[in-house]
Amino acid sequence: MELVLEAIRLSASSSGLQPYEVLVVTNKDVREKMLPHAWGQQQIADASHVLVFAAWDNYTAERINMMFDLVNDERGFKNQGWEDYRNMLLNTYPQRDAQTNFEHAARQAYIGLGSALIAAADAKVDSTPMEGFVPDEVDNILGLKEKGLRSVIMLPLGYRADEGDWLVDLKKVRRSDEDFVTHVA
C-alpha cells in the first residue's frame, strides 16, 4: 500500500500544486456506509483499502502559496522565475469560478490515479477505479466539504477473490492498435 500511495504522492500535477488529497478508507463500517452510494458495487465493502481521490473545491491564494512556500522551504532558496510563476498563478486561478477550478483539480487527481493503477499492478494488487458513486453522499460520509474537498474517483485495492468473479477467466478485450492509435507524422 505504501508503494501505491508514494506513487500517487510523487505524481506530476499542473504547476506542481497537487490540488487533491487521497483518503485511505480501511474502516469496514465507513465502507459499508459508502456502499449504497456506490451503486452497491461490492468492491467498496470487500476491498482491504478504498482510496478516495478528493480534489480541491477551488484554488485559493492560501492553497497556491502553501505549495510555493513548501517548495521554497524544501529547496532552501527562492528563485525569481519561480516567484514570477507563483504571481502569475495568483493572478489567474483565484479569479476563475470555483467549478472551473474544481474541474481542473479533478483532472489532476486522475493523473495520480494513473500512477496508482500502475503501482498496484506492479505490486500484483488488484484495483478497480470507480466513478460510479454519488459524490455528495461520499463527501458527507467522509466530511470532505469541511476540508474544502470533493470526491472525484474511488479506487478499491486488494487481492482478487476468484470465486464469484465472473470476469476472472474471460479474455481481456480491447480495440486493436489500428483502431485505437493514430500516428501523426
mmCIF file with all atom_site columns, C-alpha atoms in Angstrom:
data_model
loop_
_atom_site.group_PDB
_atom_site.id
_atom_site.type_symbol
_atom_site.label_atom_id
_atom_site.label_alt_id
_atom_site.label_comp_id
_atom_site.label_asym_id
_atom_site.label_entity_id
_atom_site.label_seq_id
_atom_site.pdbx_PDB_ins_code
_atom_site.Cartn_x
_atom_site.Cartn_y
_atom_site.Cartn_z
_atom_site.occupancy
_atom_site.B_iso_or_equiv
_atom_site.pdbx_formal_charge
_atom_site.auth_seq_id
_atom_site.auth_comp_id
_atom_site.auth_asym_id
_atom_site.auth_atom_id
_atom_site.pdbx_PDB_model_num
ATOM 1   C CA . MET A 1 1   ? 0.000   0.000   0.000   1.00 0.00 ? 1   MET A CA 1
ATOM 2   C CA . GLU A 1 2   ? 2.795   2.418   0.835   1.00 0.00 ? 2   GLU A CA 1
ATOM 3   C CA . LEU A 1 3   ? 4.252   1.993   -2.665  1.00 0.00 ? 3   LEU A CA 1
ATOM 4   C CA . VAL A 1 4   ? 0.906   2.883   -4.225  1.00 0.00 ? 4   VAL A CA 1
ATOM 5   C CA . LEU A 1 5   ? 0.486   5.937   -2.009  1.00 0.00 ? 5   LEU A CA 1
ATOM 6   C CA . GLU A 1 6   ? 4.045   7.075   -2.687  1.00 0.00 ? 6   GLU A CA 1
ATOM 7   C CA . ALA A 1 7   ? 3.483   6.725   -6.440  1.00 0.00 ? 7   ALA A CA 1
ATOM 8   C CA . ILE A 1 8   ? 0.438   8.976   -6.115  1.00 0.00 ? 8   ILE A CA 1
ATOM 9   C CA . ARG A 1 9   ? 2.270   11.494  -3.931  1.00 0.00 ? 9   ARG A CA 1
ATOM 10  C CA . LEU A 1 10  ? 5.122   11.745  -6.428  1.00 0.00 ? 10  LEU A CA 1
ATOM 11  C CA . SER A 1 11  ? 2.823   12.088  -9.458  1.00 0.00 ? 11  SER A CA 1
ATOM 12  C CA . ALA A 1 12  ? 3.006   15.072  -11.733 1.00 0.00 ? 12  ALA A CA 1
ATOM 13  C CA . SER A 1 13  ? 0.352   17.766  -11.419 1.00 0.00 ? 13  SER A CA 1
ATOM 14  C CA . SER A 1 14  ? -0.276  21.059  -13.141 1.00 0.00 ? 14  SER A CA 1
ATOM 15  C CA . SER A 1 15  ? 2.073   23.708  -11.741 1.00 0.00 ? 15  SER A CA 1
ATOM 16  C CA . GLY A 1 16  ? 3.152   21.184  -9.102  1.00 0.00 ? 16  GLY A CA 1
ATOM 17  C CA . LEU A 1 17  ? 0.187   22.183  -6.924  1.00 0.00 ? 17  LEU A CA 1
ATOM 18  C CA . GLN A 1 18  ? -1.041  18.671  -6.042  1.00 0.00 ? 18  GLN A CA 1
ATOM 19  C CA . PRO A 1 19  ? -4.615  20.019  -5.831  1.00 0.00 ? 19  PRO A CA 1
ATOM 20  C CA . TYR A 1 20  ? -6.126  16.887  -4.337  1.00 0.00 ? 20  TYR A CA 1
ATOM 21  C CA . GLU A 1 21  ? -5.796  14.569  -1.390  1.00 0.00 ? 21  GLU A CA 1
ATOM 22  C CA . VAL A 1 22  ? -6.100  10.816  -1.050  1.00 0.00 ? 22  VAL A CA 1
ATOM 23  C CA . LEU A 1 23  ? -8.156  9.287   1.726   1.00 0.00 ? 23  LEU A CA 1
ATOM 24  C CA . VAL A 1 24  ? -7.340  5.680   2.621   1.00 0.00 ? 24  VAL A CA 1
ATOM 25  C CA . VAL A 1 25  ? -10.537 4.081   3.882   1.00 0.00 ? 25  VAL A CA 1
ATOM 26  C CA . THR A 1 26  ? -9.911  0.834   5.749   1.00 0.00 ? 26  THR A CA 1
ATOM 27  C CA . ASN A 1 27  ? -12.719 1.152   8.307   1.00 0.00 ? 27  ASN A CA 1
ATOM 28  C CA . LYS A 1 28  ? -15.296 -1.514  7.401   1.00 0.00 ? 28  LYS A CA 1
ATOM 29  C CA . ASP A 1 29  ? -18.198 0.459   8.895   1.00 0.00 ? 29  ASP A CA 1
ATOM 30  C CA . VAL A 1 30  ? -17.336 3.522   6.822   1.00 0.00 ? 30  VAL A CA 1
ATOM 31  C CA . ARG A 1 31  ? -17.030 1.409   3.671   1.00 0.00 ? 31  ARG A CA 1
ATOM 32  C CA . GLU A 1 32  ? -20.434 -0.156  4.424   1.00 0.00 ? 32  GLU A CA 1
ATOM 33  C CA . LYS A 1 33  ? -21.927 3.350   4.703   1.00 0.00 ? 33  LYS A CA 1
ATOM 34  C CA . MET A 1 34  ? -20.395 4.225   1.338   1.00 0.00 ? 34  MET A CA 1
ATOM 35  C CA . LEU A 1 35  ? -21.678 1.058   -0.374  1.00 0.00 ? 35  LEU A CA 1
ATOM 36  C CA . PRO A 1 36  ? -25.276 2.124   -1.143  1.00 0.00 ? 36  PRO A CA 1
ATOM 37  C CA . HIS A 1 37  ? -23.950 5.382   -2.585  1.00 0.00 ? 37  HIS A CA 1
ATOM 38  C CA . ALA A 1 38  ? -21.548 3.422   -4.812  1.00 0.00 ? 38  ALA A CA 1
ATOM 39  C CA . TRP A 1 39  ? -24.390 1.718   -6.645  1.00 0.00 ? 39  TRP A CA 1
ATOM 40  C CA . GLY A 1 40  ? -23.929 -1.370  -4.481  1.00 0.00 ? 40  GLY A CA 1
ATOM 41  C CA . GLN A 1 41  ? -20.570 -2.213  -6.046  1.00 0.00 ? 41  GLN A CA 1
ATOM 42  C CA . GLN A 1 42  ? -19.375 -4.834  -3.599  1.00 0.00 ? 42  GLN A CA 1
ATOM 43  C CA . GLN A 1 43  ? -15.673 -3.994  -4.048  1.00 0.00 ? 43  GLN A CA 1
ATOM 44  C CA . ILE A 1 44  ? -16.247 -0.993  -1.768  1.00 0.00 ? 44  ILE A CA 1
ATOM 45  C CA . ALA A 1 45  ? -17.052 -3.317  1.127   1.00 0.00 ? 45  ALA A CA 1
ATOM 46  C CA . ASP A 1 46  ? -14.819 -6.242  0.162   1.00 0.00 ? 46  ASP A CA 1
ATOM 47  C CA . ALA A 1 47  ? -11.553 -4.450  -0.642  1.00 0.00 ? 47  ALA A CA 1
ATOM 48  C CA . SER A 1 48  ? -8.993  -4.139  2.114   1.00 0.00 ? 48  SER A CA 1
ATOM 49  C CA . HIS A 1 49  ? -8.421  -0.483  1.174   1.00 0.00 ? 49  HIS A CA 1
ATOM 50  C CA . VAL A 1 50  ? -10.512 2.046   -0.717  1.00 0.00 ? 50  VAL A CA 1
ATOM 51  C CA . LEU A 1 51  ? -8.665  5.123   -1.909  1.00 0.00 ? 51  LEU A CA 1
ATOM 52  C CA . VAL A 1 52  ? -10.836 8.180   -2.390  1.00 0.00 ? 52  VAL A CA 1
ATOM 53  C CA . PHE A 1 53  ? -9.286  10.868  -4.571  1.00 0.00 ? 53  PHE A CA 1
ATOM 54  C CA . ALA A 1 54  ? -10.694 14.201  -3.390  1.00 0.00 ? 54  ALA A CA 1
ATOM 55  C CA . ALA A 1 55  ? -9.926  17.353  -5.358  1.00 0.00 ? 55  ALA A CA 1
ATOM 56  C CA . TRP A 1 56  ? -9.735  20.873  -4.002  1.00 0.00 ? 56  TRP A CA 1
ATOM 57  C CA . ASP A 1 57  ? -13.113 22.554  -4.347  1.00 0.00 ? 57  ASP A CA 1
ATOM 58  C CA . ASN A 1 58  ? -11.358 25.721  -5.531  1.00 0.00 ? 58  ASN A CA 1
ATOM 59  C CA . TYR A 1 59  ? -7.935  27.250  -5.996  1.00 0.00 ? 59  TYR A CA 1
ATOM 60  C CA . THR A 1 60  ? -7.236  29.936  -3.413  1.00 0.00 ? 60  THR A CA 1
ATOM 61  C CA . ALA A 1 61  ? -4.286  32.194  -2.749  1.00 0.00 ? 61  ALA A CA 1
ATOM 62  C CA . GLU A 1 62  ? -3.715  30.280  0.504   1.00 0.00 ? 62  GLU A CA 1
ATOM 63  C CA . ARG A 1 63  ? -3.505  26.923  -1.273  1.00 0.00 ? 63  ARG A CA 1
ATOM 64  C CA . ILE A 1 64  ? -1.256  28.216  -4.044  1.00 0.00 ? 64  ILE A CA 1
ATOM 65  C CA . ASN A 1 65  ? 1.041   29.963  -1.559  1.00 0.00 ? 65  ASN A CA 1
ATOM 66  C CA . MET A 1 66  ? 1.158   26.850  0.638   1.00 0.00 ? 66  MET A CA 1
ATOM 67  C CA . MET A 1 67  ? 2.662   24.812  -2.192  1.00 0.00 ? 67  MET A CA 1
ATOM 68  C CA . PHE A 1 68  ? 5.069   27.504  -3.375  1.00 0.00 ? 68  PHE A CA 1
ATOM 69  C CA . ASP A 1 69  ? 6.219   28.136  0.203   1.00 0.00 ? 69  ASP A CA 1
ATOM 70  C CA . LEU A 1 70  ? 6.745   24.397  0.680   1.00 0.00 ? 70  LEU A CA 1
ATOM 71  C CA . VAL A 1 71  ? 8.923   24.245  -2.438  1.00 0.00 ? 71  VAL A CA 1
ATOM 72  C CA . ASN A 1 72  ? 10.976  27.244  -1.304  1.00 0.00 ? 72  ASN A CA 1
ATOM 73  C CA . ASP A 1 73  ? 11.406  25.779  2.191   1.00 0.00 ? 73  ASP A CA 1
ATOM 74  C CA . GLU A 1 74  ? 12.405  22.338  0.898   1.00 0.00 ? 74  GLU A CA 1
ATOM 75  C CA . ARG A 1 75  ? 14.848  23.744  -1.643  1.00 0.00 ? 75  ARG A CA 1
ATOM 76  C CA . GLY A 1 76  ? 16.240  26.282  0.800   1.00 0.00 ? 76  GLY A CA 1
ATOM 77  C CA . PHE A 1 77  ? 16.086  29.254  -1.550  1.00 0.00 ? 77  PHE A CA 1
ATOM 78  C CA . LYS A 1 78  ? 13.755  31.421  -3.626  1.00 0.00 ? 78  LYS A CA 1
ATOM 79  C CA . ASN A 1 79  ? 14.074  31.551  -7.388  1.00 0.00 ? 79  ASN A CA 1
ATOM 80  C CA . GLN A 1 80  ? 12.815  34.706  -9.102  1.00 0.00 ? 80  GLN A CA 1
ATOM 81  C CA . GLY A 1 81  ? 11.408  32.756  -12.040 1.00 0.00 ? 81  GLY A CA 1
ATOM 82  C CA . TRP A 1 82  ? 9.521   30.536  -9.597  1.00 0.00 ? 82  TRP A CA 1
ATOM 83  C CA . GLU A 1 83  ? 8.190   33.579  -7.732  1.00 0.00 ? 83  GLU A CA 1
ATOM 84  C CA . ASP A 1 84  ? 7.097   35.150  -11.027 1.00 0.00 ? 84  ASP A CA 1
ATOM 85  C CA . TYR A 1 85  ? 5.261   31.914  -11.824 1.00 0.00 ? 85  TYR A CA 1
ATOM 86  C CA . ARG A 1 86  ? 3.593   31.995  -8.383  1.00 0.00 ? 86  ARG A CA 1
ATOM 87  C CA . ASN A 1 87  ? 2.366   35.532  -9.065  1.00 0.00 ? 87  ASN A CA 1
ATOM 88  C CA . MET A 1 88  ? 1.031   34.519  -12.465 1.00 0.00 ? 88  MET A CA 1
ATOM 89  C CA . LEU A 1 89  ? -0.966  31.700  -10.856 1.00 0.00 ? 89  LEU A CA 1
ATOM 90  C CA . LEU A 1 90  ? -2.193  34.004  -8.079  1.00 0.00 ? 90  LEU A CA 1
ATOM 91  C CA . ASN A 1 91  ? -3.421  36.411  -10.759 1.00 0.00 ? 91  ASN A CA 1
ATOM 92  C CA . THR A 1 92  ? -5.123  33.616  -12.715 1.00 0.00 ? 92  THR A CA 1
ATOM 93  C CA . TYR A 1 93  ? -6.624  30.776  -10.673 1.00 0.00 ? 93  TYR A CA 1
ATOM 94  C CA . PRO A 1 94  ? -8.366  32.635  -7.830  1.00 0.00 ? 94  PRO A CA 1
ATOM 95  C CA . GLN A 1 95  ? -10.158 34.860  -10.366 1.00 0.00 ? 95  GLN A CA 1
ATOM 96  C CA . ARG A 1 96  ? -11.784 31.889  -12.114 1.00 0.00 ? 96  ARG A CA 1
ATOM 97  C CA . ASP A 1 97  ? -15.077 30.424  -10.932 1.00 0.00 ? 97  ASP A CA 1
ATOM 98  C CA . ALA A 1 98  ? -14.941 27.627  -8.365  1.00 0.00 ? 98  ALA A CA 1
ATOM 99  C CA . GLN A 1 99  ? -16.453 24.967  -10.657 1.00 0.00 ? 99  GLN A CA 1
ATOM 100 C CA . THR A 1 100 ? -13.837 25.579  -13.361 1.00 0.00 ? 100 THR A CA 1
ATOM 101 C CA . ASN A 1 101 ? -11.099 25.327  -10.734 1.00 0.00 ? 101 ASN A CA 1
ATOM 102 C CA . PHE A 1 102 ? -12.601 22.157  -9.234  1.00 0.00 ? 102 PHE A CA 1
ATOM 103 C CA . GLU A 1 103 ? -12.774 20.518  -12.658 1.00 0.00 ? 103 GLU A CA 1
ATOM 104 C CA . HIS A 1 104 ? -9.119  21.370  -13.263 1.00 0.00 ? 104 HIS A CA 1
ATOM 105 C CA . ALA A 1 105 ? -8.134  19.976  -9.854  1.00 0.00 ? 105 ALA A CA 1
ATOM 106 C CA . ALA A 1 106 ? -10.173 16.823  -10.536 1.00 0.00 ? 106 ALA A CA 1
ATOM 107 C CA . ARG A 1 107 ? -8.221  16.214  -13.740 1.00 0.00 ? 107 ARG A CA 1
ATOM 108 C CA . GLN A 1 108 ? -5.019  16.395  -11.707 1.00 0.00 ? 108 GLN A CA 1
ATOM 109 C CA . ALA A 1 109 ? -6.379  13.695  -9.388  1.00 0.00 ? 109 ALA A CA 1
ATOM 110 C CA . TYR A 1 110 ? -6.727  11.428  -12.413 1.00 0.00 ? 110 TYR A CA 1
ATOM 111 C CA . ILE A 1 111 ? -3.007  11.762  -13.064 1.00 0.00 ? 111 ILE A CA 1
ATOM 112 C CA . GLY A 1 112 ? -2.465  10.419  -9.537  1.00 0.00 ? 112 GLY A CA 1
ATOM 113 C CA . LEU A 1 113 ? -4.981  7.663   -10.236 1.00 0.00 ? 113 LEU A CA 1
ATOM 114 C CA . GLY A 1 114 ? -2.936  6.579   -13.249 1.00 0.00 ? 114 GLY A CA 1
ATOM 115 C CA . SER A 1 115 ? 0.165   6.317   -11.095 1.00 0.00 ? 115 SER A CA 1
ATOM 116 C CA . ALA A 1 116 ? -1.794  4.312   -8.517  1.00 0.00 ? 116 ALA A CA 1
ATOM 117 C CA . LEU A 1 117 ? -3.058  1.848   -11.120 1.00 0.00 ? 117 LEU A CA 1
ATOM 118 C CA . ILE A 1 118 ? 0.445   1.227   -12.461 1.00 0.00 ? 118 ILE A CA 1
ATOM 119 C CA . ALA A 1 119 ? 1.965   0.885   -8.975  1.00 0.00 ? 119 ALA A CA 1
ATOM 120 C CA . ALA A 1 120 ? -0.792  -1.507  -7.872  1.00 0.00 ? 120 ALA A CA 1
ATOM 121 C CA . ALA A 1 121 ? -0.394  -3.644  -10.999 1.00 0.00 ? 121 ALA A CA 1
ATOM 122 C CA . ASP A 1 122 ? 3.368   -3.734  -10.492 1.00 0.00 ? 122 ASP A CA 1
ATOM 123 C CA . ALA A 1 123 ? 2.807   -4.927  -6.907  1.00 0.00 ? 123 ALA A CA 1
ATOM 124 C CA . LYS A 1 124 ? 0.286   -7.559  -8.131  1.00 0.00 ? 124 LYS A CA 1
ATOM 125 C CA . VAL A 1 125 ? -2.522  -5.826  -6.219  1.00 0.00 ? 125 VAL A CA 1
ATOM 126 C CA . ASP A 1 126 ? -5.919  -5.781  -7.904  1.00 0.00 ? 126 ASP A CA 1
ATOM 127 C CA . SER A 1 127 ? -7.608  -2.427  -8.363  1.00 0.00 ? 127 SER A CA 1
ATOM 128 C CA . THR A 1 128 ? -10.921 -1.187  -9.708  1.00 0.00 ? 128 THR A CA 1
ATOM 129 C CA . PRO A 1 129 ? -11.243 2.534   -10.489 1.00 0.00 ? 129 PRO A CA 1
ATOM 130 C CA . MET A 1 130 ? -14.824 3.674   -9.880  1.00 0.00 ? 130 MET A CA 1
ATOM 131 C CA . GLU A 1 131 ? -16.684 6.791   -10.874 1.00 0.00 ? 131 GLU A CA 1
ATOM 132 C CA . GLY A 1 132 ? -19.971 5.011   -10.215 1.00 0.00 ? 132 GLY A CA 1
ATOM 133 C CA . PHE A 1 133 ? -20.906 6.662   -6.941  1.00 0.00 ? 133 PHE A CA 1
ATOM 134 C CA . VAL A 1 134 ? -22.782 9.685   -5.622  1.00 0.00 ? 134 VAL A CA 1
ATOM 135 C CA . PRO A 1 135 ? -20.013 12.170  -4.755  1.00 0.00 ? 135 PRO A CA 1
ATOM 136 C CA . ASP A 1 136 ? -22.133 14.367  -2.467  1.00 0.00 ? 136 ASP A CA 1
ATOM 137 C CA . GLU A 1 137 ? -23.055 11.366  -0.312  1.00 0.00 ? 137 GLU A CA 1
ATOM 138 C CA . VAL A 1 138 ? -19.473 10.095  -0.115  1.00 0.00 ? 138 VAL A CA 1
ATOM 139 C CA . ASP A 1 139 ? -18.343 13.639  0.692   1.00 0.00 ? 139 ASP A CA 1
ATOM 140 C CA . ASN A 1 140 ? -20.836 13.747  3.585   1.00 0.00 ? 140 ASN A CA 1
ATOM 141 C CA . ILE A 1 141 ? -19.719 10.385  4.964   1.00 0.00 ? 141 ILE A CA 1
ATOM 142 C CA . LEU A 1 142 ? -16.048 11.389  4.848   1.00 0.00 ? 142 LEU A CA 1
ATOM 143 C CA . GLY A 1 143 ? -16.519 15.022  5.941   1.00 0.00 ? 143 GLY A CA 1
ATOM 144 C CA . LEU A 1 144 ? -14.880 16.370  2.796   1.00 0.00 ? 144 LEU A CA 1
ATOM 145 C CA . LYS A 1 145 ? -16.832 19.609  2.438   1.00 0.00 ? 145 LYS A CA 1
ATOM 146 C CA . GLU A 1 146 ? -15.406 20.865  5.733   1.00 0.00 ? 146 GLU A CA 1
ATOM 147 C CA . LYS A 1 147 ? -11.917 20.295  4.312   1.00 0.00 ? 147 LYS A CA 1
ATOM 148 C CA . GLY A 1 148 ? -12.668 22.116  1.051   1.00 0.00 ? 148 GLY A CA 1
ATOM 149 C CA . LEU A 1 149 ? -12.544 18.847  -0.901  1.00 0.00 ? 149 LEU A CA 1
ATOM 150 C CA . ARG A 1 150 ? -14.855 16.978  -3.271  1.00 0.00 ? 150 ARG A CA 1
ATOM 151 C CA . SER A 1 151 ? -14.583 13.288  -4.127  1.00 0.00 ? 151 SER A CA 1
ATOM 152 C CA . VAL A 1 152 ? -13.726 12.528  -7.734  1.00 0.00 ? 152 VAL A CA 1
ATOM 153 C CA . ILE A 1 153 ? -12.976 8.821   -8.076  1.00 0.00 ? 153 ILE A CA 1
ATOM 154 C CA . MET A 1 154 ? -12.554 5.819   -5.803  1.00 0.00 ? 154 MET A CA 1
ATOM 155 C CA . LEU A 1 155 ? -10.037 3.010   -6.113  1.00 0.00 ? 155 LEU A CA 1
ATOM 156 C CA . PRO A 1 156 ? -10.711 -0.214  -4.201  1.00 0.00 ? 156 PRO A CA 1
ATOM 157 C CA . LEU A 1 157 ? -7.496  -2.198  -3.741  1.00 0.00 ? 157 LEU A CA 1
ATOM 158 C CA . GLY A 1 158 ? -6.874  -5.744  -2.599  1.00 0.00 ? 158 GLY A CA 1
ATOM 159 C CA . TYR A 1 159 ? -6.396  -9.290  -3.779  1.00 0.00 ? 159 TYR A CA 1
ATOM 160 C CA . ARG A 1 160 ? -8.999  -10.813 -6.045  1.00 0.00 ? 160 ARG A CA 1
ATOM 161 C CA . ALA A 1 161 ? -11.362 -13.438 -4.736  1.00 0.00 ? 161 ALA A CA 1
ATOM 162 C CA . ASP A 1 162 ? -11.698 -15.676 -7.793  1.00 0.00 ? 162 ASP A CA 1
ATOM 163 C CA . GLU A 1 163 ? -14.899 -17.252 -6.533  1.00 0.00 ? 163 GLU A CA 1
ATOM 164 C CA . GLY A 1 164 ? -17.836 -15.139 -7.560  1.00 0.00 ? 164 GLY A CA 1
ATOM 165 C CA . ASP A 1 165 ? -15.800 -13.124 -10.092 1.00 0.00 ? 165 ASP A CA 1
ATOM 166 C CA . TRP A 1 166 ? -17.425 -13.912 -13.419 1.00 0.00 ? 166 TRP A CA 1
ATOM 167 C CA . LEU A 1 167 ? -14.709 -11.984 -15.282 1.00 0.00 ? 167 LEU A CA 1
ATOM 168 C CA . VAL A 1 168 ? -11.714 -13.846 -13.869 1.00 0.00 ? 168 VAL A CA 1
ATOM 169 C CA . ASP A 1 169 ? -11.323 -16.412 -16.680 1.00 0.00 ? 169 ASP A CA 1
ATOM 170 C CA . LEU A 1 170 ? -12.520 -14.270 -19.572 1.00 0.00 ? 170 LEU A CA 1
ATOM 171 C CA . LYS A 1 171 ? -10.169 -12.982 -22.246 1.00 0.00 ? 171 LYS A CA 1
ATOM 172 C CA . LYS A 1 172 ? -9.325  -9.291  -21.950 1.00 0.00 ? 172 LYS A CA 1
ATOM 173 C CA . VAL A 1 173 ? -10.719 -7.470  -24.986 1.00 0.00 ? 173 VAL A CA 1
ATOM 174 C CA . ARG A 1 174 ? -9.518  -4.109  -26.237 1.00 0.00 ? 174 ARG A CA 1
ATOM 175 C CA . ARG A 1 175 ? -9.674  -2.326  -29.581 1.00 0.00 ? 175 ARG A CA 1
ATOM 176 C CA . SER A 1 176 ? -6.835  -3.096  -31.982 1.00 0.00 ? 176 SER A CA 1
ATOM 177 C CA . ASP A 1 177 ? -3.863  -0.744  -32.267 1.00 0.00 ? 177 ASP A CA 1
ATOM 178 C CA . GLU A 1 178 ? -5.046  0.209   -35.752 1.00 0.00 ? 178 GLU A CA 1
ATOM 179 C CA . ASP A 1 179 ? -8.459  1.273   -34.452 1.00 0.00 ? 179 ASP A CA 1
ATOM 180 C CA . PHE A 1 180 ? -7.189  2.896   -31.285 1.00 0.00 ? 180 PHE A CA 1
ATOM 181 C CA . VAL A 1 181 ? -3.892  4.643   -32.086 1.00 0.00 ? 181 VAL A CA 1
ATOM 182 C CA . THR A 1 182 ? -3.468  7.302   -34.754 1.00 0.00 ? 182 THR A CA 1
ATOM 183 C CA . HIS A 1 183 ? 0.081   8.176   -35.735 1.00 0.00 ? 183 HIS A CA 1
ATOM 184 C CA . VAL A 1 184 ? 0.567   11.740  -36.937 1.00 0.00 ? 184 VAL A CA 1
ATOM 185 C CA . ALA A 1 185 ? 3.888   12.051  -38.745 1.00 0.00 ? 185 ALA A CA 1
#
